[in-house]
Short mmCIF file of N, CA and C in Angstrom, two decimals:
data_model
loop_
_atom_site.label_atom_id
_atom_site.label_comp_id
_atom_site.label_asym_id
_atom_site.label_seq_id
_atom_site.Cartn_x
_atom_site.Cartn_y
_atom_site.Cartn_z
N MET A 890 30.28 11.15 -9.26
CA MET A 890 29.35 10.00 -8.83
C MET A 890 28.32 10.69 -7.87
N TRP A 891 27.14 10.37 -7.72
CA TRP A 891 26.25 10.74 -6.57
C TRP A 891 26.71 9.16 -5.84
N ARG A 892 26.35 9.65 -4.28
CA ARG A 892 27.08 8.44 -3.09
C ARG A 892 25.95 9.18 -2.08
N SER A 893 24.80 8.95 -1.18
CA SER A 893 24.12 8.73 0.15
C SER A 893 24.75 8.50 0.88
N ALA A 894 24.82 9.19 2.04
CA ALA A 894 25.34 9.28 3.39
C ALA A 894 24.60 8.73 4.22
N ALA A 895 22.90 8.39 3.61
CA ALA A 895 21.97 7.65 4.23
C ALA A 895 22.44 6.39 4.76
N HIS A 896 22.11 5.28 5.96
CA HIS A 896 22.14 4.16 6.23
C HIS A 896 21.70 3.61 7.22
N VAL A 897 21.00 2.78 7.17
CA VAL A 897 20.26 1.73 8.04
C VAL A 897 21.20 0.37 8.57
N ARG A 898 20.85 -0.01 9.76
CA ARG A 898 21.87 -0.74 10.51
C ARG A 898 20.60 -1.80 11.21
N LEU A 899 20.95 -3.16 11.48
CA LEU A 899 19.86 -3.95 12.23
C LEU A 899 20.95 -4.31 12.75
N ARG A 900 20.12 -4.83 14.18
CA ARG A 900 20.89 -5.61 15.24
C ARG A 900 19.46 -6.04 16.23
N GLU A 901 19.86 -7.29 16.63
CA GLU A 901 19.22 -7.99 17.91
C GLU A 901 19.33 -7.86 19.29
N VAL A 902 18.33 -7.33 20.04
CA VAL A 902 18.51 -7.23 21.16
C VAL A 902 17.92 -8.26 22.06
N PRO A 903 17.75 -8.84 23.10
CA PRO A 903 16.54 -9.83 23.40
C PRO A 903 15.30 -9.74 23.49
N GLY A 904 14.85 -10.46 22.27
CA GLY A 904 13.38 -9.68 22.18
C GLY A 904 12.89 -8.83 20.91
N VAL A 905 14.05 -7.96 20.71
CA VAL A 905 13.15 -6.62 20.11
C VAL A 905 14.82 -6.81 18.86
N CYS A 906 13.98 -6.60 17.35
CA CYS A 906 15.02 -6.30 16.22
C CYS A 906 14.99 -4.70 16.10
N VAL A 907 16.59 -4.23 16.17
CA VAL A 907 16.79 -2.76 16.38
C VAL A 907 17.02 -2.01 15.26
N VAL A 908 16.40 -1.53 14.58
CA VAL A 908 16.76 -0.57 13.26
C VAL A 908 16.98 0.47 13.29
N GLN A 909 18.61 0.87 12.95
CA GLN A 909 18.77 2.24 13.06
C GLN A 909 19.21 3.12 12.10
N ALA A 910 18.20 3.86 11.68
CA ALA A 910 18.50 4.79 10.42
C ALA A 910 19.31 6.05 10.68
N CYS A 911 20.11 6.54 9.85
CA CYS A 911 20.30 7.80 10.36
C CYS A 911 20.73 8.40 8.64
N GLY A 912 20.60 9.82 8.42
CA GLY A 912 20.88 10.74 7.74
C GLY A 912 19.54 11.03 7.04
N GLU A 913 19.69 11.40 5.76
CA GLU A 913 18.53 12.22 5.33
C GLU A 913 17.54 10.74 3.92
N PHE A 914 16.34 10.64 4.35
CA PHE A 914 16.23 9.52 3.31
C PHE A 914 14.73 10.17 2.65
N ASP A 915 14.95 10.31 1.38
CA ASP A 915 13.90 10.44 0.05
C ASP A 915 13.86 8.74 -0.44
N ALA A 916 13.07 9.20 -1.83
CA ALA A 916 12.64 7.83 -2.78
C ALA A 916 14.18 7.29 -3.00
N ASP A 917 14.89 7.91 -3.23
CA ASP A 917 16.70 7.17 -3.69
C ASP A 917 17.01 5.98 -2.55
N GLU A 918 16.46 6.43 -1.05
CA GLU A 918 17.03 6.10 0.21
C GLU A 918 16.16 5.21 0.48
N VAL A 919 14.88 5.04 -0.03
CA VAL A 919 14.18 4.38 0.56
C VAL A 919 13.86 2.54 1.00
N ASP A 920 14.58 2.32 -0.01
CA ASP A 920 14.45 0.78 -0.47
C ASP A 920 15.58 0.13 0.72
N LEU A 921 16.43 0.99 1.31
CA LEU A 921 17.58 0.67 2.77
C LEU A 921 16.49 0.11 4.09
N LEU A 922 15.60 1.32 3.89
CA LEU A 922 14.23 0.75 5.10
C LEU A 922 13.53 -0.66 4.41
N LEU A 923 13.05 -0.58 3.38
CA LEU A 923 11.98 -1.85 2.72
C LEU A 923 13.06 -3.25 2.78
N ALA A 924 14.49 -2.87 2.69
CA ALA A 924 15.21 -3.92 2.88
C ALA A 924 15.01 -4.56 4.81
N ALA A 925 15.40 -3.30 5.69
CA ALA A 925 15.61 -3.69 6.75
C ALA A 925 14.09 -3.96 7.54
N TRP A 926 12.86 -3.81 7.08
CA TRP A 926 11.70 -4.66 7.26
C TRP A 926 11.66 -5.97 6.81
N GLU A 927 12.00 -6.52 5.78
CA GLU A 927 11.93 -8.03 5.35
C GLU A 927 13.39 -8.34 6.23
N GLU A 928 13.65 -7.63 6.54
CA GLU A 928 14.84 -8.41 7.19
C GLU A 928 14.17 -8.82 9.03
N ALA A 929 13.59 -7.65 9.63
CA ALA A 929 12.67 -7.70 10.74
C ALA A 929 11.58 -9.20 10.78
N ASP A 930 11.27 -9.03 9.26
CA ASP A 930 10.28 -9.79 9.24
C ASP A 930 10.94 -11.41 9.04
N GLU A 931 11.65 -11.49 8.42
CA GLU A 931 12.85 -12.81 9.04
C GLU A 931 13.04 -12.97 10.44
N LEU A 932 13.35 -12.43 10.78
CA LEU A 932 13.47 -12.64 12.22
C LEU A 932 12.02 -12.45 13.09
N ALA A 933 11.39 -11.77 12.41
CA ALA A 933 10.06 -12.47 13.36
C ALA A 933 10.43 -12.41 15.17
N LEU A 934 10.65 -10.80 15.47
CA LEU A 934 10.90 -11.00 16.63
C LEU A 934 9.57 -10.48 17.71
N PRO A 935 9.49 -10.47 18.68
CA PRO A 935 7.98 -9.29 19.09
C PRO A 935 7.45 -8.18 18.78
N ALA A 936 9.08 -7.59 18.80
CA ALA A 936 8.82 -5.79 18.78
C ALA A 936 9.87 -6.10 17.42
N THR A 937 9.63 -4.60 16.91
CA THR A 937 10.93 -3.66 16.06
C THR A 937 10.96 -2.49 16.36
N VAL A 938 12.05 -2.07 16.96
CA VAL A 938 12.00 -0.46 17.50
C VAL A 938 13.57 0.26 16.26
N VAL A 939 12.37 1.46 15.87
CA VAL A 939 13.32 1.68 14.45
C VAL A 939 13.31 2.86 15.46
N ASP A 940 15.39 2.83 15.37
CA ASP A 940 16.25 4.19 16.11
C ASP A 940 16.42 5.58 15.00
N LEU A 941 15.53 6.61 15.31
CA LEU A 941 15.43 7.47 14.17
C LEU A 941 16.36 8.65 15.03
N THR A 942 17.12 8.85 15.88
CA THR A 942 18.02 9.78 16.60
C THR A 942 18.62 10.33 15.42
N GLY A 943 18.98 9.59 14.47
CA GLY A 943 20.13 10.36 13.55
C GLY A 943 19.14 10.47 12.10
N CYS A 944 18.35 10.16 12.67
CA CYS A 944 17.78 11.10 11.01
C CYS A 944 17.08 12.30 11.10
N VAL A 945 17.59 13.17 10.25
CA VAL A 945 17.91 14.52 10.08
C VAL A 945 16.52 14.69 9.01
N PHE A 946 15.72 14.07 8.35
CA PHE A 946 15.10 14.40 7.03
C PHE A 946 14.38 13.21 6.38
N GLY A 947 12.95 13.40 6.20
CA GLY A 947 12.60 11.95 5.89
C GLY A 947 11.59 13.14 4.88
N ASP A 948 11.57 12.59 3.52
CA ASP A 948 10.38 12.69 2.61
C ASP A 948 8.49 12.00 2.38
N SER A 949 8.18 12.03 1.44
CA SER A 949 7.01 11.42 1.86
C SER A 949 7.43 9.89 1.68
N SER A 950 8.14 9.12 0.98
CA SER A 950 8.43 7.61 0.30
C SER A 950 9.11 7.37 1.94
N PHE A 951 9.50 8.16 2.40
CA PHE A 951 10.46 7.65 3.85
C PHE A 951 8.93 7.37 4.74
N LEU A 952 8.03 8.53 4.90
CA LEU A 952 6.98 8.03 5.39
C LEU A 952 6.08 6.79 5.27
N GLY A 953 6.04 6.75 3.76
CA GLY A 953 5.24 5.70 3.56
C GLY A 953 6.14 4.20 3.65
N ALA A 954 7.72 4.45 4.00
CA ALA A 954 8.09 2.96 4.55
C ALA A 954 8.00 2.76 6.38
N LEU A 955 7.52 3.95 6.80
CA LEU A 955 7.57 3.85 7.84
C LEU A 955 5.74 3.02 8.23
N LEU A 956 5.45 3.63 7.10
CA LEU A 956 3.60 3.43 7.32
C LEU A 956 3.51 2.04 7.04
N ILE A 957 4.79 1.39 5.89
CA ILE A 957 4.72 -0.07 5.52
C ILE A 957 4.76 -0.80 6.66
N ALA A 958 5.86 -0.57 7.37
CA ALA A 958 6.68 -1.16 8.44
C ALA A 958 5.43 -1.66 9.52
N ARG A 959 4.43 0.02 9.51
CA ARG A 959 3.44 -0.46 10.95
C ARG A 959 2.28 -1.32 10.18
N SER A 960 2.08 -1.70 9.07
CA SER A 960 1.43 -2.18 8.51
C SER A 960 1.54 -3.84 8.78
N ARG A 961 2.82 -3.87 8.33
CA ARG A 961 3.22 -5.39 8.25
C ARG A 961 3.53 -5.86 9.67
N HIS A 962 3.50 -5.16 10.88
CA HIS A 962 3.77 -5.95 11.64
C HIS A 962 2.08 -5.53 12.84
N LEU A 963 1.15 -5.03 12.06
CA LEU A 963 0.24 -5.16 12.84
C LEU A 963 -0.32 -6.30 12.36
N ALA A 964 -0.23 -6.46 10.94
CA ALA A 964 -0.82 -7.70 10.32
C ALA A 964 -0.25 -8.71 10.99
N SER A 965 1.28 -9.12 11.54
CA SER A 965 1.95 -10.22 12.13
C SER A 965 1.68 -9.99 13.47
N GLY A 966 1.14 -9.28 14.33
CA GLY A 966 0.88 -9.39 15.52
C GLY A 966 2.15 -9.12 16.39
N ARG A 967 2.95 -8.14 15.41
CA ARG A 967 4.17 -7.62 16.34
C ARG A 967 4.00 -6.23 16.53
N ARG A 968 4.93 -5.70 17.40
CA ARG A 968 5.13 -4.30 17.89
C ARG A 968 6.26 -3.77 16.96
N LEU A 969 5.48 -2.27 16.71
CA LEU A 969 6.58 -1.33 16.15
C LEU A 969 6.59 0.04 17.08
N VAL A 970 7.99 0.50 17.40
CA VAL A 970 8.10 1.60 18.36
C VAL A 970 9.15 2.51 17.56
N LEU A 971 9.00 3.69 17.82
CA LEU A 971 9.89 4.75 17.29
C LEU A 971 10.36 5.08 18.25
N ALA A 972 11.91 5.61 18.06
CA ALA A 972 12.96 5.96 19.18
C ALA A 972 13.04 7.47 19.00
N GLY A 973 13.23 7.78 19.78
CA GLY A 973 13.72 9.54 19.26
C GLY A 973 14.67 9.78 20.43
N PRO A 974 15.21 11.17 20.66
CA PRO A 974 14.24 11.88 20.29
C PRO A 974 14.44 12.21 18.96
N LEU A 975 13.06 12.58 17.89
CA LEU A 975 13.10 12.64 16.45
C LEU A 975 13.94 14.26 16.46
N GLN A 976 14.09 14.06 15.35
CA GLN A 976 14.47 15.20 15.13
C GLN A 976 13.28 16.24 14.38
N PRO A 977 13.66 17.77 14.49
CA PRO A 977 12.57 19.15 14.08
C PRO A 977 11.59 18.19 12.65
N LYS A 978 12.28 18.00 11.62
CA LYS A 978 12.12 17.72 10.26
C LYS A 978 11.35 15.95 10.22
N ILE A 979 11.78 15.14 11.20
CA ILE A 979 10.76 14.43 11.77
C ILE A 979 9.78 14.42 12.16
N LEU A 980 9.57 15.32 13.11
CA LEU A 980 8.50 15.57 13.54
C LEU A 980 7.44 16.43 12.91
N LEU A 981 8.17 17.36 11.94
CA LEU A 981 7.23 18.04 11.50
C LEU A 981 6.34 17.00 10.07
N LEU A 982 6.90 16.09 9.73
CA LEU A 982 6.68 15.07 8.55
C LEU A 982 5.73 14.69 9.52
N LEU A 983 5.74 14.09 10.51
CA LEU A 983 4.68 13.24 11.34
C LEU A 983 3.32 13.87 11.34
N ALA A 984 3.48 15.46 11.71
CA ALA A 984 2.50 16.20 12.42
C ALA A 984 2.00 16.91 10.84
N VAL A 985 2.60 17.22 10.20
CA VAL A 985 1.96 17.33 9.30
C VAL A 985 1.24 16.58 8.42
N SER A 986 1.63 15.32 8.16
CA SER A 986 0.71 14.20 7.61
C SER A 986 -0.18 13.47 8.83
N GLY A 987 -0.30 14.33 9.86
CA GLY A 987 -1.31 13.22 10.97
C GLY A 987 -1.08 12.05 11.33
N THR A 988 0.20 11.54 11.05
CA THR A 988 0.19 10.28 10.93
C THR A 988 1.27 10.20 12.69
N MET A 989 1.29 10.74 13.02
CA MET A 989 2.38 11.01 14.63
C MET A 989 0.96 9.94 15.27
N GLU A 990 -0.29 10.01 15.69
CA GLU A 990 -1.05 9.17 16.20
C GLU A 990 -0.51 7.81 15.97
N ALA A 991 -0.27 7.77 14.69
CA ALA A 991 -0.24 6.02 14.21
C ALA A 991 0.52 5.47 14.75
N PHE A 992 1.75 5.68 15.39
CA PHE A 992 2.94 5.07 15.57
C PHE A 992 3.32 5.54 17.09
N ASP A 993 4.28 4.65 17.79
CA ASP A 993 4.61 4.56 19.14
C ASP A 993 5.35 5.07 19.19
N VAL A 994 5.74 6.15 19.78
CA VAL A 994 7.27 7.22 19.69
C VAL A 994 7.39 7.11 21.58
N THR A 995 9.34 6.84 21.32
CA THR A 995 9.24 6.98 22.84
C THR A 995 10.20 8.30 22.74
N GLU A 996 10.18 8.56 23.73
CA GLU A 996 11.94 9.87 23.96
C GLU A 996 13.02 9.70 23.73
N ASN A 997 13.45 8.15 24.08
CA ASN A 997 14.72 7.77 23.81
C ASN A 997 14.77 6.09 23.47
N LEU A 998 16.46 5.38 23.10
CA LEU A 998 15.84 4.67 22.36
C LEU A 998 15.89 3.24 23.69
N ALA A 999 16.56 3.42 25.01
CA ALA A 999 16.40 2.22 25.91
C ALA A 999 14.68 2.52 26.31
N GLU A 1000 13.71 3.74 26.47
CA GLU A 1000 12.53 3.12 26.72
C GLU A 1000 11.66 2.45 25.17
N ALA A 1001 12.12 2.60 24.46
CA ALA A 1001 11.72 1.68 22.83
C ALA A 1001 11.95 0.37 23.16
N VAL A 1002 13.19 0.28 23.70
CA VAL A 1002 13.15 -1.77 23.81
C VAL A 1002 12.42 -2.20 25.08
N ILE A 1003 12.32 -1.23 26.08
CA ILE A 1003 11.49 -1.40 27.13
C ILE A 1003 10.16 -1.96 26.60
N ARG A 1004 9.82 -0.98 26.52
CA ARG A 1004 7.98 -0.93 25.63
C ARG A 1004 7.93 -2.02 24.64
N GLY A 1005 9.13 -2.05 23.97
CA GLY A 1005 8.69 -3.15 22.71
C GLY A 1005 8.86 -4.96 23.24
N THR A 1006 9.49 -4.89 24.54
CA THR A 1006 9.49 -6.37 25.39
C THR A 1006 8.46 -6.22 26.84
N ALA A 1007 7.58 -5.12 26.49
CA ALA A 1007 6.29 -5.34 27.61
C ALA A 1007 5.52 -6.10 26.94
#
């Protein structure tokens, strides 16, 4: 029996929805992120911080999920901030795809939360 080690947790801090993604994300786990975006939309807080410090791998479906989150946040006038430090494979994915500049990326979670509430 196959079981994914990836997990996504969502919590609220004042004014910010924090989505923590850990593990390896490919097409089999992308629904975890899409469900988190649904919850973030329901909360409708001014910002969502995606904590990627524990995310060690992401493929094109992972990138697609991040771009969906970006699009949804832009459309609703909310901020989306990615919290690092990003793992090497995530950095490579964003660099090779040319999407790094599309995201607001911070060095750590505390900075991301501050930026999200600014």
